[in-house]
Amino acid sequence: MKAADYWTDAGLVVTLEPGQLDPEDVDDGLAVYIERQERSPEPATARTHRLTTIGVLVKRVAHSAAEARLDEVVDDIERSLDGRPSTWPAGFTAPQYQSMEPMRAPAGADWVGALLRYTSTIPIR
């Protein structure tokens, strides 16, 4: 276990630009970015909020246990978001898990990754 009972230290390298997770430069890291926004599905907030899809791109050195290393970081991300709704800014809903897509490295490369998607309703500025 790492800090705060997490499996990994992937949160030490976080960027808003997925291109900054170049496997040549970064062993473990996360990129958090907005994938898209849509009209809020709730009639009460349709004019004041947007349903926002957030992508969390994960990249880790695989070593010899790629699936286990990917499972660890996905678990860490999910645990970091669980039970925190009261800490989100006013008007924001807590991110809701939508999907996870594994990403495979090219032949000969020693990394594993995933794209996790969450949605949150956020105020229009």
Coordinates of N, CA and C in Angstrom, one line a residue:
M1 N 0.8 -1.2 0.0 CA 0.0 0.0 0.0 C 0.9 1.3 0.0
K2 N 0.4 2.3 -0.7 CA 1.1 3.6 -0.7 C 0.4 4.5 0.2
A3 N 0.6 5.8 0.0 CA 0.1 6.8 0.9 C -1.4 6.7 1.0
A4 N -2.0 7.0 2.1 CA -3.4 7.0 2.4 C -4.1 5.7 2.0
D5 N -3.4 4.6 2.1 CA -3.9 3.3 1.8 C -4.3 3.1 0.4
Y6 N -3.7 3.8 -0.5 CA -3.9 3.6 -2.0 C -2.9 2.5 -2.4
W7 N -3.2 1.9 -3.6 CA -2.3 0.9 -4.1 C -1.1 1.5 -4.9
T8 N -1.4 2.7 -5.5 CA -0.4 3.3 -6.4 C -0.1 4.7 -6.0
D9 N 0.9 5.3 -6.6 CA 1.3 6.7 -6.5 C 1.0 7.4 -7.8
A10 N 0.0 6.9 -8.6 CA -0.3 7.5 -9.9 C -0.7 8.9 -9.9
G11 N -1.3 9.3 -8.7 CA -1.8 10.7 -8.6 C -0.6 11.7 -8.4
L12 N 0.6 11.2 -8.3 CA 1.7 12.2 -8.2 C 2.0 12.9 -9.5
V13 N 1.6 12.3 -10.7 CA 1.7 12.9 -12.0 C 0.3 13.1 -12.6
V14 N -0.2 14.3 -12.5 CA -1.6 14.6 -13.1 C -1.4 15.8 -14.0
T15 N -2.1 15.6 -15.2 CA -2.0 16.7 -16.1 C -3.4 16.9 -16.7
L16 N -3.6 18.0 -17.3 CA -4.9 18.3 -18.0 C -4.7 18.1 -19.5
E17 N -3.6 17.6 -20.0 CA -3.3 17.3 -21.4 C -2.9 15.9 -21.6
P18 N -3.7 15.1 -22.2 CA -3.4 13.6 -22.4 C -2.1 13.4 -23.1
G19 N -1.7 14.3 -24.0 CA -0.4 14.1 -24.7 C 0.8 14.2 -23.8
Q20 N 0.6 14.7 -22.6 CA 1.8 14.8 -21.7 C 2.1 13.5 -21.0
L21 N 1.3 12.4 -21.2 CA 1.5 11.1 -20.6 C 2.4 10.3 -21.6
D22 N 3.3 10.8 -22.3 CA 4.1 10.1 -23.3 C 4.8 9.0 -22.5
P23 N 4.6 7.7 -23.0 CA 5.3 6.6 -22.3 C 6.8 6.7 -22.3
E24 N 7.4 7.5 -23.1 CA 8.8 7.7 -23.1 C 9.3 8.5 -21.9
D25 N 8.4 9.4 -21.4 CA 8.7 10.3 -20.4 C 8.1 10.1 -19.0
V26 N 6.9 9.4 -19.0 CA 6.2 9.2 -17.7 C 5.9 7.8 -17.5
D27 N 6.3 7.3 -16.3 CA 6.1 5.9 -15.9 C 4.6 5.7 -15.5
D28 N 4.2 6.4 -14.6 CA 2.8 6.3 -14.1 C 2.2 7.7 -14.0
G29 N 0.9 7.9 -14.5 CA 0.3 9.2 -14.5 C -1.1 9.2 -14.9
L30 N -1.8 10.3 -14.7 CA -3.2 10.5 -15.0 C -3.3 11.8 -15.8
A31 N -4.3 11.8 -16.7 CA -4.7 13.0 -17.4 C -6.2 13.2 -17.2
V32 N -6.6 14.3 -16.8 CA -8.0 14.6 -16.5 C -8.5 15.7 -17.4
Y33 N -9.5 15.5 -18.2 CA -9.9 16.5 -19.2 C -11.4 16.3 -19.5
I34 N -12.0 17.4 -20.0 CA -13.4 17.4 -20.4 C -13.5 16.8 -21.8
E35 N -14.3 15.7 -22.0 CA -14.5 15.1 -23.3 C -15.6 15.8 -24.0
R36 N -16.8 16.1 -23.3 CA -17.9 16.7 -24.0 C -18.8 17.3 -23.0
Q37 N -19.7 18.2 -23.5 CA -20.8 18.7 -22.6 C -22.1 18.6 -23.4
E38 N -23.2 18.4 -22.7 CA -24.5 18.2 -23.3 C -25.5 19.0 -22.4
R39 N -26.7 19.1 -22.9 CA -27.8 19.7 -22.1 C -28.0 18.8 -20.9
S40 N -28.2 19.4 -19.7 CA -28.5 18.7 -18.5 C -29.8 17.9 -18.7
P41 N -29.8 16.6 -18.3 CA -31.0 15.8 -18.5 C -32.1 16.1 -17.5
E42 N -31.8 16.9 -16.5 CA -32.8 17.3 -15.5 C -33.5 18.5 -15.9
P43 N -34.9 18.5 -16.1 CA -35.6 19.7 -16.5 C -35.3 20.9 -15.7
A44 N -35.1 20.7 -14.4 CA -34.9 21.9 -13.5 C -33.6 22.6 -13.7
T45 N -32.6 21.9 -14.3 CA -31.3 22.5 -14.5 C -30.9 22.6 -16.0
A46 N -31.9 22.3 -16.9 CA -31.5 22.3 -18.3 C -31.0 23.6 -18.9
R47 N -31.4 24.7 -18.3 CA -31.0 26.0 -18.7 C -29.8 26.6 -18.0
T48 N -29.5 25.9 -16.9 CA -28.4 26.5 -16.0 C -27.2 25.6 -15.8
H49 N -27.3 24.4 -16.2 CA -26.2 23.4 -16.0 C -26.0 22.6 -17.3
R50 N -24.8 22.0 -17.4 CA -24.4 21.1 -18.5 C -24.0 19.8 -17.9
L51 N -24.4 18.7 -18.6 CA -23.9 17.4 -18.3 C -22.6 17.3 -18.9
T52 N -21.6 17.1 -18.1 CA -20.2 17.1 -18.6 C -19.6 15.7 -18.4
T53 N -19.0 15.2 -19.5 CA -18.3 13.9 -19.5 C -16.8 14.2 -19.3
I54 N -16.3 13.7 -18.2 CA -14.9 13.8 -17.9 C -14.1 12.6 -18.2
G55 N -13.0 12.7 -18.9 CA -12.2 11.6 -19.2 C -11.0 11.5 -18.2
V56 N -10.7 10.4 -17.7 CA -9.5 10.2 -16.9 C -8.6 9.1 -17.6
L57 N -7.6 9.6 -18.2 CA -6.6 8.7 -18.9 C -5.6 8.3 -17.9
V58 N -5.4 6.9 -17.9 CA -4.4 6.3 -16.9 C -3.3 5.7 -17.7
K59 N -2.0 5.9 -17.4 CA -0.9 5.2 -18.0 C 0.0 4.7 -16.9
R60 N 0.4 3.4 -17.0 CA 1.3 2.8 -16.0 C 2.3 1.9 -16.7
V61 N 3.5 1.9 -16.2 CA 4.5 0.9 -16.6 C 3.9 -0.5 -16.2
A62 N 4.0 -1.4 -17.2 CA 3.3 -2.7 -16.9 C 4.2 -3.7 -16.1
H63 N 5.5 -3.6 -16.3 CA 6.4 -4.7 -15.8 C 5.8 -6.0 -16.2
S64 N 5.7 -7.0 -15.4 CA 5.2 -8.3 -15.8 C 3.8 -8.6 -15.3
A65 N 3.1 -7.6 -14.7 CA 1.8 -7.8 -14.2 C 0.8 -6.7 -14.7
A66 N 0.7 -6.5 -16.0 CA -0.1 -5.4 -16.6 C -1.5 -5.3 -16.0
E67 N -2.2 -6.4 -16.0 CA -3.6 -6.4 -15.6 C -3.7 -6.0 -14.1
A68 N -2.9 -6.6 -13.3 CA -2.9 -6.3 -11.8 C -2.6 -4.8 -11.6
R69 N -1.6 -4.3 -12.3 CA -1.2 -2.9 -12.2 C -2.3 -1.9 -12.6
L70 N -3.0 -2.3 -13.7 CA -4.2 -1.5 -14.2 C -5.3 -1.6 -13.1
D71 N -5.6 -2.8 -12.6 CA -6.7 -2.9 -11.6 C -6.4 -2.0 -10.4
E72 N -5.1 -2.0 -10.0 CA -4.8 -1.2 -8.8 C -5.1 0.3 -9.0
V73 N -4.7 0.8 -10.1 CA -4.9 2.3 -10.3 C -6.4 2.6 -10.5
V74 N -7.1 1.7 -11.2 CA -8.5 2.0 -11.4 C -9.2 1.9 -10.0
D75 N -8.8 1.0 -9.2 CA -9.4 0.9 -7.8 C -9.1 2.2 -7.0
D76 N -7.9 2.7 -7.2 CA -7.5 3.9 -6.5 C -8.3 5.1 -6.9
I77 N -8.6 5.2 -8.2 CA -9.4 6.3 -8.7 C -10.8 6.2 -8.1
E78 N -11.4 5.0 -8.2 CA -12.8 4.9 -7.7 C -12.9 5.1 -6.2
R79 N -11.9 4.7 -5.5 CA -11.9 4.9 -4.0 C -11.7 6.4 -3.7
S80 N -10.9 7.1 -4.5 CA -10.7 8.5 -4.2 C -12.0 9.3 -4.4
L81 N -12.9 8.9 -5.3 CA -14.1 9.6 -5.6 C -15.3 9.2 -4.7
D82 N -15.2 8.0 -4.1 CA -16.3 7.5 -3.3 C -16.5 8.3 -2.0
G83 N -17.7 8.6 -1.7 CA -17.9 9.2 -0.4 C -17.5 10.7 -0.2
R84 N -17.4 11.4 -1.4 CA -16.9 12.7 -1.3 C -17.9 13.8 -1.8
P85 N -19.2 13.4 -2.0 CA -20.1 14.4 -2.6 C -20.1 15.8 -1.9
S86 N -19.9 15.8 -0.6 CA -20.0 17.1 0.1 C -18.8 18.0 -0.2
T87 N -17.7 17.5 -0.8 CA -16.6 18.3 -1.1 C -16.6 18.9 -2.5
W88 N -17.6 18.7 -3.3 CA -17.6 19.3 -4.6 C -18.2 20.7 -4.5
P89 N -17.8 21.6 -5.4 CA -18.3 23.0 -5.3 C -19.8 23.0 -5.4
A90 N -20.4 24.1 -4.9 CA -21.8 24.3 -5.0 C -22.3 24.3 -6.4
G91 N -23.4 23.5 -6.7 CA -23.9 23.4 -8.0 C -23.4 22.3 -8.8
F92 N -22.3 21.7 -8.4 CA -21.7 20.5 -9.1 C -22.3 19.2 -8.5
T93 N -22.6 18.2 -9.3 CA -22.9 16.9 -8.8 C -21.6 16.1 -8.7
A94 N -21.6 15.1 -7.8 CA -20.5 14.2 -7.7 C -20.3 13.4 -9.0
P95 N -19.1 13.2 -9.4 CA -18.9 12.5 -10.7 C -19.5 11.1 -10.5
Q96 N -20.2 10.6 -11.6 CA -20.8 9.3 -11.7 C -20.0 8.5 -12.7
Y97 N -19.6 7.3 -12.2 CA -18.9 6.4 -13.1 C -19.7 6.0 -14.3
Q98 N -19.1 6.0 -15.5 CA -19.8 5.6 -16.7 C -19.2 4.4 -17.4
S99 N -17.9 4.4 -17.6 CA -17.3 3.3 -18.3 C -15.7 3.3 -18.1
M100 N -15.1 2.2 -18.5 CA -13.7 2.0 -18.5 C -13.3 1.2 -19.7
E101 N -12.4 1.8 -20.5 CA -11.9 1.1 -21.7 C -10.4 0.8 -21.5
P102 N -9.9 -0.4 -21.4 CA -8.5 -0.7 -21.4 C -7.8 -0.2 -22.7
M103 N -6.6 0.2 -22.5 CA -5.8 0.6 -23.7 C -4.5 -0.2 -23.7
R104 N -4.3 -0.8 -24.8 CA -3.1 -1.7 -25.0 C -2.0 -1.0 -25.6
A105 N -0.8 -1.3 -25.1 CA 0.4 -0.7 -25.7 C 0.8 -1.4 -27.0
P106 N 1.5 -0.8 -27.8 CA 2.0 -1.4 -29.0 C 2.9 -2.6 -28.7
A107 N 3.1 -3.5 -29.6 CA 4.0 -4.7 -29.3 C 5.3 -4.2 -28.9
G108 N 5.9 -4.7 -27.9 CA 7.2 -4.4 -27.4 C 7.2 -3.2 -26.4
A109 N 6.1 -2.5 -26.2 CA 6.1 -1.4 -25.2 C 5.7 -2.0 -23.9
D110 N 6.2 -1.4 -22.8 CA 6.0 -1.9 -21.5 C 5.1 -1.0 -20.7
W111 N 3.9 -0.8 -21.2 CA 2.9 0.0 -20.4 C 1.5 -0.5 -20.6
V112 N 0.6 -0.1 -19.7 CA -0.8 -0.4 -19.8 C -1.6 0.8 -19.5
G113 N -2.8 1.0 -20.0 CA -3.5 2.1 -19.7 C -5.0 1.9 -19.8
A114 N -5.8 2.9 -19.5 CA -7.2 2.9 -19.5 C -7.8 4.3 -19.6
L115 N -9.0 4.3 -20.2 CA -9.7 5.6 -20.2 C -11.0 5.4 -19.4
L116 N -11.1 6.1 -18.3 CA -12.3 6.0 -17.5 C -13.1 7.2 -17.8
R117 N -14.4 7.1 -17.8 CA -15.3 8.2 -18.1 C -16.3 8.4 -16.9
Y118 N -16.5 9.6 -16.5 CA -17.4 10.0 -15.5 C -18.2 11.1 -16.0
T119 N -19.4 11.3 -15.4 CA -20.3 12.5 -15.8 C -20.6 13.2 -14.5
S120 N -20.8 14.5 -14.7 CA -21.1 15.4 -13.6 C -21.9 16.6 -14.2
T121 N -22.9 17.0 -13.5 CA -23.7 18.2 -13.9 C -23.1 19.4 -13.3
I122 N -22.6 20.4 -14.1 CA -21.9 21.5 -13.6 C -22.6 22.8 -14.1
P123 N -22.5 23.9 -13.3 CA -23.2 25.1 -13.7 C -22.6 25.7 -15.0
I124 N -23.4 26.4 -15.8 CA -22.9 27.2 -16.9 C -22.3 28.5 -16.4
R125 N -21.2 28.8 -16.9 CA -20.6 30.1 -16.4 C -21.0 31.2 -17.2

